[in-house]
XYZ file of C-alpha atoms in Angstrom:
603
model
C -0.073 -0.027 0.060
C 1.637 3.457 -1.474
C 2.335 5.517 2.060
C 3.553 9.410 2.205
C 7.531 9.887 2.060
C 6.031 12.055 4.879
C 5.289 9.836 7.009
C 8.847 7.883 7.025
C 10.271 11.271 7.930
C 10.851 10.291 11.999
C 12.292 6.214 10.409
C 14.591 8.494 8.064
C 15.597 10.455 10.492
C 16.295 7.573 13.519
C 18.006 5.590 10.558
C 20.647 8.665 10.150
C 21.348 9.329 13.456
C 22.792 6.211 13.874
C 23.874 4.912 10.346
C 27.464 5.703 11.013
C 28.486 3.745 14.064
C 25.773 1.323 12.749
C 27.091 0.521 9.557
C 31.119 -0.297 11.114
C 29.843 -2.022 13.944
C 28.105 -4.527 11.175
C 30.760 -3.510 8.656
C 33.556 -4.739 11.462
C 31.286 -8.031 11.856
C 31.594 -9.125 8.139
C 35.308 -8.306 7.386
C 35.392 -10.467 10.145
C 33.395 -13.069 8.951
C 36.040 -12.633 4.773
C 38.607 -12.899 7.926
C 37.193 -16.772 8.788
C 36.775 -17.526 5.224
C 36.927 -15.274 2.686
C 33.800 -15.273 0.288
C 34.117 -14.182 -3.640
C 30.630 -11.616 -3.688
C 27.902 -10.849 -1.349
C 24.252 -11.137 -1.473
C 22.276 -8.593 -0.119
C 17.990 -8.966 0.412
C 15.518 -7.075 1.344
C 12.015 -6.879 1.147
C 11.169 -4.061 -2.086
C 9.458 -1.949 0.179
C 12.255 -1.514 2.878
C 12.521 2.269 3.675
C 15.963 2.051 4.380
C 17.158 1.064 0.648
C 14.056 2.745 -1.282
C 15.938 6.493 0.022
C 18.456 6.418 -2.707
C 21.128 7.757 -1.663
C 20.924 5.650 2.024
C 20.490 2.665 0.354
C 23.673 3.630 -2.752
C 25.937 4.419 -0.089
C 25.381 1.353 2.147
C 26.032 -0.823 -0.068
C 29.039 1.398 -1.121
C 30.293 0.726 1.844
C 30.085 -2.750 2.052
C 32.156 -2.799 -1.941
C 34.998 -0.468 -0.204
C 35.147 -2.219 2.765
C 35.224 -5.462 2.217
C 36.275 -5.560 -0.792
C 33.486 -7.832 -2.678
C 31.386 -7.734 -5.568
C 27.869 -7.160 -4.265
C 24.697 -8.324 -5.900
C 21.348 -6.716 -3.905
C 17.211 -8.998 -5.441
C 14.336 -8.437 -2.789
C 11.790 -10.607 -2.821
C 10.369 -10.784 -6.496
C 13.227 -11.984 -7.665
C 15.461 -15.079 -7.632
C 17.999 -16.766 -9.153
C 20.159 -19.993 -9.057
C 22.645 -18.960 -7.948
C 24.466 -22.528 -7.884
C 24.222 -22.954 -12.002
C 26.535 -18.956 -12.691
C 27.728 -17.906 -9.852
C 29.692 -19.640 -7.760
C 29.372 -20.382 -3.757
C 30.832 -19.212 -2.048
C 28.466 -16.166 -0.975
C 27.940 -14.720 2.541
C 24.357 -13.719 1.908
C 22.930 -10.440 5.134
C 19.290 -9.953 4.666
C 17.565 -7.212 5.587
C 14.760 -7.187 7.981
C 12.195 -3.523 8.819
C 11.377 -5.142 11.914
C 9.990 -8.405 13.776
C 6.516 -9.555 12.494
C 8.254 -12.271 10.487
C 4.818 -12.834 9.315
C 5.982 -9.874 6.411
C 8.545 -11.085 6.008
C 7.809 -14.555 4.244
C 8.056 -13.956 0.708
C 11.825 -12.641 1.402
C 13.163 -16.048 3.161
C 10.991 -18.072 0.572
C 13.099 -15.892 -2.363
C 16.506 -16.434 0.220
C 16.267 -20.590 0.136
C 14.725 -20.159 -4.185
C 18.158 -18.686 -4.516
C 20.391 -20.891 -2.311
C 19.657 -23.509 -4.109
C 21.787 -26.710 -3.456
C 23.828 -23.432 -1.133
C 21.320 -23.921 1.797
C 24.770 -24.428 4.450
C 26.959 -20.407 2.861
C 26.766 -18.075 5.474
C 24.111 -16.132 5.598
C 23.437 -13.140 8.609
C 20.254 -11.739 9.452
C 19.860 -7.632 10.180
C 17.570 -6.342 11.770
C 16.003 -2.681 11.565
C 14.144 -1.741 13.468
C 14.068 -4.238 17.393
C 15.510 -5.127 20.140
C 16.520 -8.959 20.881
C 13.337 -11.100 21.137
C 13.990 -14.795 21.965
C 10.184 -15.276 19.840
C 11.521 -13.752 17.071
C 14.872 -15.561 16.943
C 13.157 -19.137 17.735
C 10.652 -18.539 14.541
C 12.921 -16.805 12.202
C 16.126 -20.332 13.854
C 13.494 -22.587 13.611
C 12.742 -21.104 9.935
C 15.827 -21.819 9.322
C 15.973 -25.553 10.005
C 13.388 -26.613 8.060
C 14.629 -25.089 5.020
C 18.174 -26.573 6.136
C 19.989 -23.455 6.302
C 22.861 -24.124 8.777
C 25.006 -21.481 9.323
C 23.311 -18.127 10.065
C 23.392 -15.685 12.421
C 20.959 -12.181 13.264
C 22.172 -8.457 14.920
C 19.391 -6.431 16.486
C 19.409 -2.801 15.965
C 21.240 -2.413 18.767
C 24.588 -4.944 18.276
C 26.436 -1.691 18.184
C 25.937 -1.003 21.631
C 25.830 -4.766 23.237
C 27.769 -6.803 20.057
C 25.676 -9.675 21.158
C 24.803 -11.854 17.559
C 22.943 -14.460 17.923
C 22.791 -17.223 16.541
C 21.384 -21.817 16.542
C 23.223 -25.338 17.182
C 20.630 -27.687 16.476
C 22.373 -30.615 17.454
C 22.075 -32.339 19.717
C 19.185 -30.516 20.488
C 17.738 -27.976 18.789
C 18.542 -23.997 20.995
C 19.518 -21.174 21.039
C 22.904 -19.029 21.144
C 23.770 -15.664 22.256
C 27.519 -15.002 21.795
C 29.357 -11.317 22.402
C 31.754 -10.879 19.376
C 34.785 -9.797 19.918
C 38.430 -10.150 17.294
C 38.742 -14.042 18.241
C 35.650 -14.909 17.342
C 33.857 -17.915 16.227
C 31.536 -16.451 13.444
C 30.057 -19.225 12.214
C 31.334 -22.671 14.342
C 32.006 -26.176 11.913
C 28.817 -27.799 13.351
C 29.876 -31.007 11.940
C 33.037 -30.866 13.398
C 31.389 -33.434 17.202
C 26.989 -33.644 16.945
C 27.061 -34.786 20.209
C 25.316 -38.349 19.210
C 22.742 -35.847 17.239
C 19.900 -38.328 15.450
C 19.823 -38.544 12.049
C 17.123 -40.179 10.149
C 18.154 -42.261 7.575
C 17.098 -45.256 4.711
C 18.541 -48.977 3.769
C 18.519 -50.302 0.236
C 20.788 -52.178 -2.692
C 21.639 -56.020 -3.606
C 24.654 -57.171 -1.974
C 27.657 -56.615 -2.297
C 27.527 -53.050 -1.361
C 25.120 -53.699 1.959
C 25.604 -56.844 3.038
C 23.265 -57.564 6.012
C 22.447 -59.890 8.428
C 21.783 -60.752 12.305
C 24.262 -61.631 15.037
C 23.784 -64.216 17.615
C 21.923 -61.204 20.393
C 19.963 -60.583 17.671
C 21.363 -57.000 16.724
C 21.737 -55.712 13.243
C 24.660 -55.406 11.459
C 25.382 -53.974 8.030
C 28.781 -54.221 6.413
C 29.992 -53.726 2.731
C 31.233 -50.627 1.123
C 27.997 -49.116 2.350
C 27.551 -50.627 6.053
C 30.961 -50.429 6.415
C 30.551 -46.768 5.312
C 28.172 -45.898 7.578
C 30.295 -46.904 10.437
C 32.427 -43.964 9.357
C 30.392 -41.669 8.671
C 28.675 -41.979 12.560
C 32.243 -42.804 14.468
C 33.722 -39.196 12.486
C 30.604 -37.188 12.789
C 29.139 -38.743 16.554
C 25.989 -39.243 15.666
C 23.397 -41.833 16.386
C 21.464 -43.648 12.253
C 18.542 -44.207 13.087
C 15.795 -46.090 10.602
C 12.736 -43.695 10.649
C 11.050 -47.113 8.872
C 10.215 -50.731 9.978
C 14.049 -52.233 9.153
C 14.647 -55.752 8.143
C 18.789 -56.430 8.040
C 18.628 -58.981 5.777
C 16.336 -57.114 3.197
C 16.720 -54.480 1.540
C 15.105 -51.976 -0.628
C 16.281 -50.953 -4.567
C 18.711 -48.447 -4.100
C 16.235 -46.739 -7.068
C 13.422 -46.893 -5.033
C 14.769 -44.900 -1.426
C 15.684 -41.308 -3.807
C 11.445 -40.623 -3.329
C 12.402 -40.949 0.424
C 14.986 -38.375 1.154
C 13.327 -36.090 -1.617
C 9.938 -35.840 0.332
C 12.434 -35.184 3.445
C 11.493 -38.185 4.797
C 14.535 -39.278 6.178
C 18.466 -36.834 6.152
C 19.803 -39.500 4.504
C 19.717 -42.793 2.517
C 22.327 -45.418 3.139
C 21.641 -46.535 -0.642
C 23.687 -45.511 -4.132
C 22.608 -45.334 -7.463
C 23.188 -44.470 -10.468
C 21.413 -40.569 -10.875
C 18.490 -40.277 -13.491
C 20.014 -39.453 -17.335
C 22.934 -38.236 -15.508
C 22.541 -36.143 -13.496
C 24.521 -35.349 -9.881
C 22.545 -32.212 -8.581
C 20.848 -34.629 -6.342
C 23.649 -37.584 -5.438
C 26.485 -37.478 -3.913
C 29.640 -36.651 -5.006
C 30.750 -40.523 -6.645
C 31.829 -42.350 -3.659
C 32.346 -45.625 -7.359
C 32.955 -45.358 -11.354
C 31.090 -48.389 -11.895
C 31.017 -50.093 -15.555
C 27.916 -51.922 -16.436
C 28.615 -54.807 -18.534
C 27.542 -58.402 -19.371
C 28.305 -61.756 -17.377
C 27.666 -64.692 -19.809
C 28.368 -68.093 -18.947
C 31.683 -69.983 -20.152
C 31.086 -71.713 -24.503
C 29.777 -75.343 -23.865
C 31.467 -78.120 -24.958
C 31.504 -78.886 -27.638
C 28.948 -82.300 -28.500
C 31.426 -85.410 -28.389
C 29.606 -86.140 -32.299
C 31.638 -83.481 -33.160
C 34.972 -84.272 -31.982
C 35.437 -86.372 -35.798
C 34.102 -83.359 -37.472
C 36.590 -80.837 -35.504
C 39.694 -83.012 -35.497
C 40.411 -81.540 -39.473
C 39.690 -77.871 -41.060
C 38.257 -77.907 -43.783
C 42.510 -76.587 -45.216
C 44.027 -79.775 -43.252
C 41.445 -82.165 -45.402
C 42.331 -79.938 -48.542
C 45.892 -80.178 -47.912
C 45.919 -84.140 -47.137
C 43.569 -84.111 -50.195
C 45.911 -82.664 -52.047
C 48.681 -84.745 -50.644
C 46.494 -87.958 -51.501
C 45.873 -86.817 -54.992
C 49.405 -85.859 -55.998
C 51.290 -89.177 -54.429
C 48.411 -90.932 -56.999
C 49.029 -89.659 -60.264
C 52.884 -90.281 -58.793
C 52.689 -94.009 -57.919
C 50.404 -94.777 -61.028
C 52.402 -92.633 -63.206
C 56.043 -94.482 -62.525
C 53.362 -98.241 -62.537
C 52.028 -97.255 -66.145
C 56.021 -96.084 -67.136
C 57.322 -99.988 -65.738
C 54.992 -101.729 -67.590
C 52.034 -102.435 -64.902
C 48.786 -102.050 -65.536
C 46.813 -99.444 -64.442
C 43.707 -97.741 -64.257
C 42.145 -94.889 -65.366
C 40.636 -94.037 -62.008
C 43.729 -94.786 -60.407
C 45.732 -91.588 -61.434
C 42.940 -89.280 -59.378
C 43.259 -92.087 -56.025
C 45.258 -94.611 -56.120
C 44.323 -98.047 -53.735
C 47.073 -98.333 -52.938
C 46.868 -94.842 -51.250
C 43.985 -94.545 -49.686
C 44.150 -97.898 -47.839
C 47.865 -96.933 -46.828
C 46.500 -92.621 -45.341
C 44.010 -95.059 -43.613
C 46.464 -97.129 -41.839
C 45.542 -100.372 -42.971
C 47.150 -102.635 -45.376
C 47.677 -103.210 -49.642
C 49.764 -105.239 -51.834
C 52.871 -104.687 -53.139
C 53.537 -105.129 -56.597
C 56.399 -108.185 -57.558
C 60.185 -106.889 -57.792
C 58.484 -103.388 -57.887
C 61.608 -100.711 -58.730
C 62.685 -98.446 -56.234
C 61.175 -95.350 -57.586
C 57.502 -97.699 -56.390
C 59.141 -99.435 -53.634
C 60.397 -94.931 -52.796
C 57.010 -94.356 -53.720
C 55.079 -97.558 -51.228
C 57.962 -95.924 -48.335
C 56.088 -93.085 -48.234
C 52.333 -93.429 -48.533
C 52.755 -95.992 -45.142
C 54.813 -92.744 -44.100
C 52.157 -89.436 -44.588
C 49.758 -92.888 -43.253
C 51.605 -92.972 -39.630
C 51.641 -89.449 -39.214
C 47.769 -88.537 -40.411
C 46.659 -91.910 -37.778
C 48.972 -90.668 -35.234
C 48.001 -86.645 -35.593
C 44.765 -87.883 -35.894
C 44.741 -90.000 -32.206
C 46.458 -87.280 -30.005
C 43.982 -85.435 -31.162
C 40.846 -87.434 -30.923
C 42.729 -87.907 -27.391
C 42.445 -84.410 -26.415
C 38.906 -83.772 -27.704
C 38.247 -86.639 -25.225
C 39.367 -85.802 -22.321
C 39.382 -81.894 -22.949
C 36.698 -80.939 -24.425
C 36.607 -78.176 -27.017
C 33.998 -75.177 -26.091
C 32.626 -73.563 -28.887
C 33.335 -70.193 -30.498
C 32.703 -67.366 -27.805
C 30.229 -64.284 -28.285
C 31.877 -61.667 -29.964
C 29.176 -59.292 -31.128
C 25.346 -58.485 -29.219
C 23.973 -60.412 -32.962
C 25.895 -63.716 -31.499
C 23.969 -63.209 -28.464
C 21.282 -62.789 -29.861
C 21.310 -65.099 -32.373
C 22.010 -67.714 -29.435
C 19.611 -69.029 -26.928
C 20.517 -67.810 -24.400
C 19.120 -64.886 -22.301
C 20.290 -62.086 -20.271
C 18.427 -61.480 -16.693
C 17.792 -57.508 -15.590
C 15.677 -56.298 -13.562
C 13.035 -53.976 -15.125
C 14.102 -50.485 -14.297
C 17.366 -51.037 -14.994
C 16.748 -51.909 -18.309
C 14.314 -48.967 -19.001
C 17.215 -47.187 -18.246
C 19.480 -49.185 -20.598
C 17.096 -48.973 -23.333
C 16.070 -45.303 -22.455
C 19.933 -44.251 -23.685
C 20.875 -46.731 -25.999
C 18.107 -46.476 -28.656
C 20.307 -48.128 -30.275
C 19.582 -51.573 -28.639
C 16.015 -51.882 -29.228
C 16.494 -54.299 -31.736
C 17.943 -56.486 -29.031
C 15.114 -56.311 -26.716
C 15.315 -59.963 -27.780
C 17.903 -60.970 -26.091
C 17.107 -59.816 -23.214
C 14.832 -60.927 -19.910
C 13.133 -58.718 -18.144
C 12.747 -59.043 -14.628
C 9.921 -56.745 -13.387
C 10.664 -57.865 -9.404
C 13.772 -56.955 -7.922
C 13.766 -59.506 -5.766
C 13.658 -62.063 -7.761
C 16.842 -61.022 -10.298
C 18.864 -61.000 -7.589
C 17.984 -64.626 -6.913
C 18.436 -65.808 -10.535
C 21.359 -63.861 -10.306
C 22.958 -65.340 -7.648
C 21.567 -69.030 -8.577
C 24.760 -69.188 -11.672
C 21.751 -70.575 -14.104
C 24.195 -71.194 -16.823
C 21.306 -71.077 -19.301
C 21.091 -67.284 -18.846
C 23.206 -64.545 -19.112
C 23.621 -61.444 -16.632
C 23.425 -57.069 -15.743
C 26.361 -57.455 -14.452
C 28.114 -54.394 -12.527
C 31.610 -54.275 -11.532
C 31.599 -54.296 -7.505
C 29.253 -57.620 -7.560
C 31.474 -58.624 -10.277
C 34.601 -58.627 -7.031
C 32.305 -61.370 -5.796
C 31.560 -63.981 -8.375
C 35.621 -63.810 -9.225
C 36.089 -64.179 -6.319
C 33.599 -66.863 -5.225
C 34.731 -68.921 -9.063
C 38.546 -69.020 -7.825
C 36.705 -71.803 -5.533
C 35.517 -73.706 -7.940
C 37.010 -76.561 -10.636
C 36.073 -74.131 -13.159
C 34.636 -71.152 -13.016
C 31.492 -70.830 -15.790
C 30.913 -66.866 -16.565
C 33.201 -65.248 -17.531
C 32.514 -61.066 -18.375
C 34.866 -59.360 -20.657
C 34.751 -55.919 -21.064
C 34.344 -55.719 -24.714
C 29.663 -56.449 -23.856
C 30.017 -53.341 -21.168
C 27.276 -51.129 -22.699
C 28.085 -47.901 -20.002
C 31.958 -47.601 -18.812
C 32.403 -45.534 -15.690
C 28.880 -44.443 -14.270
C 28.700 -42.622 -11.189
C 27.944 -44.149 -8.377
C 26.292 -41.504 -5.565
C 24.272 -41.306 -2.787
C 20.920 -40.196 -3.241
C 20.910 -36.422 -1.092
C 18.371 -33.979 -0.831
C 19.393 -31.228 -3.012
C 20.036 -28.681 0.193
C 20.446 -31.399 2.315
C 23.600 -29.864 5.419
C 24.463 -34.353 5.627
C 25.714 -32.816 1.906
C 29.112 -31.631 2.544
C 29.946 -34.405 4.993
C 29.256 -36.960 3.480
C 32.088 -34.945 0.569
C 33.962 -35.106 2.879
C 33.928 -38.178 3.903
C 34.317 -39.730 0.133
C 37.505 -38.321 -0.766
C 38.576 -39.439 3.499
C 37.366 -43.380 2.523
C 38.628 -43.128 -1.091
C 42.092 -40.766 -0.457
C 43.465 -43.873 2.337
C 41.967 -47.018 -0.376
C 39.291 -47.969 1.761
C 36.761 -48.316 -0.503
C 38.882 -50.686 -2.854
C 39.215 -52.366 0.018
C 36.222 -52.793 1.434
C 34.607 -53.472 -2.482
C 37.371 -56.281 -1.807
C 36.570 -58.089 1.147
C 32.800 -58.018 -0.260
C 33.596 -61.843 -1.112
C 34.944 -62.839 2.888
C 31.770 -61.373 4.698
C 29.353 -62.223 2.579
C 30.764 -65.788 3.725
C 30.176 -64.417 7.215
C 26.907 -63.006 7.085
C 25.478 -66.818 5.710
C 24.652 -66.028 1.921
C 27.299 -67.207 -0.035
C 29.515 -71.132 0.599
C 31.905 -71.868 0.263
C 31.116 -74.297 -2.674
C 31.992 -75.708 -5.119
C 28.632 -75.253 -7.933
C 30.616 -76.390 -11.033
C 28.258 -80.313 -12.730
C 31.496 -82.513 -11.777
C 32.716 -84.559 -14.484
C 32.101 -87.852 -14.367
C 32.423 -90.909 -16.928
C 30.583 -90.526 -19.464
C 30.669 -93.852 -22.257
C 30.261 -94.182 -25.517
C 26.604 -93.840 -26.516
C 25.332 -94.584 -30.180
C 24.809 -90.726 -30.436
C 28.147 -90.159 -30.472
C 28.670 -92.014 -33.543
C 26.562 -89.431 -35.457
C 28.206 -88.291 -38.597
C 30.124 -91.660 -38.396
C 26.712 -93.153 -39.079
C 25.824 -89.823 -41.505
C 29.254 -91.580 -42.898
C 28.048 -94.911 -44.017
C 24.770 -93.770 -44.256
C 25.639 -91.861 -47.416
C 27.843 -94.424 -48.329
C 26.017 -97.482 -48.296
C 23.681 -95.757 -50.573
C 25.920 -94.456 -52.798
C 27.390 -97.637 -53.117
C 23.662 -98.887 -53.535
C 22.975 -96.830 -55.512
C 26.613 -97.819 -58.748
C 25.396 -102.056 -57.726
C 22.013 -100.404 -59.168
C 23.074 -99.147 -62.440
C 25.647 -101.619 -63.497
C 22.654 -104.370 -62.993
C 20.254 -102.065 -64.939
C 23.920 -101.575 -67.967
C 24.057 -105.175 -67.589
C 20.530 -105.776 -67.995
C 19.972 -103.531 -70.492
C 23.732 -105.430 -72.878
C 21.308 -108.477 -72.287
C 18.607 -107.116 -74.368
C 20.479 -105.583 -77.335
C 21.790 -108.567 -77.803
C 18.776 -110.887 -77.793
């Protein structure tokens, strides 16, 4: 509502009378704050109808004194305007908020704009200047209660009488909410580190995820024990900041919600922090802590199966080796037939293509030798015998090796190979939707996946070592799988780097974007990473799962048992016998038919 300018005259005269002293004391306070921890700019906020700031000369003089004394740029906003400063400006900011009067209801819009401007920076320092007015405990309790509610942790307030009393006010929420009143001096710490000691403050949390990141079980006394990377991090957080982690919802130490489900509890303020790590949606890191892990997201596929015993006979010779052997036999046949023909022995035209002695010798069978064979023919016979020995020894050695150690089927070389096989890749529906949503090129491989909507069933299938399926696997879980397979007679699965859908995915804790616990979690992550504890906790996951009873030192490899030769093992032998029998029968019938035709012509 518009008020004539003369109605403000009494107040302006009072302000002008005390402005010099008040400003100098306030500037001294702000200088001490800057000396304590430097800030790069100052955000000055006030209501648009603040009489002090409305006066052009007074307002400009005050802002100029701020910039001159602090040597810092000043950004001035009112309750009608809000910016996402974090997106464009540095987070090293000091906010100065001017209140005219102690009626908090008159400043609701300004407080709302303050929180909007300090989005993602609510733990930065805020100074409330209240004029006119004296220290009022009721007002302070309402103001600081609101600050605690909206996560404005580092705040202090000074009143108009600060110039005489040098008293400033703040609050400490740990372990219980309480107001603080302190006298300013040059050695005063304006904004103490509240997280240096939370004094047993109860921090609400929700636990989620799956092994090996979080491993839970009950000890003999019935107490819940949490291990794994997240469990150890919880314990380190509790010890470093001297707090008590509590679960406001009924919890089961052996069954956890998916990590993606706990984000809702964090964002709606039901809990303070989440002890579950997951990947940010669309890689938007707002609302997530500093990454505690860089994850690869790959396919874990069964080790290639042994080829069927029936294929031993045809896999001994590759096509090139078979053709080379065949060409050698043809050349030897031509040489032998030509030598016999030159020495007066009778030969048949078919002998030039494949001589009977060459074929029998190559198969390791006996064959007849011509009487009084010339030296050159005898040399060829010796060559045939040597070739037969070599081929027989070569084939038998390879075949024996195949029987004792079966060769494997060809490995998968691309996603197309996996798609063409009978292997289905089990994926949890949430992860599958994220995968297909990011990589539209994989839509053609949708038939390759078996999508499981139930998280618990997906975990059960993944941990079953069922070699009829492949599985979506993270590098964290693969560390445990690899360690467990060291107990097996032979590995059942392998994870290849060339079958990774994503690499170096940042994994962090879902945290409310304005949470006061964002920076403490960030600092602790850097500490445990620098000391190698993250790596150590990850490698300890297997033995901790054994200790929790979730894994056992059991060989899950199917045993290799003696297996007698079966009829189907000679499948290709029977195929060859049937083909040759059919061919010989056809030739015999053709000879009979030809003989019958000749007799009919003679008659």
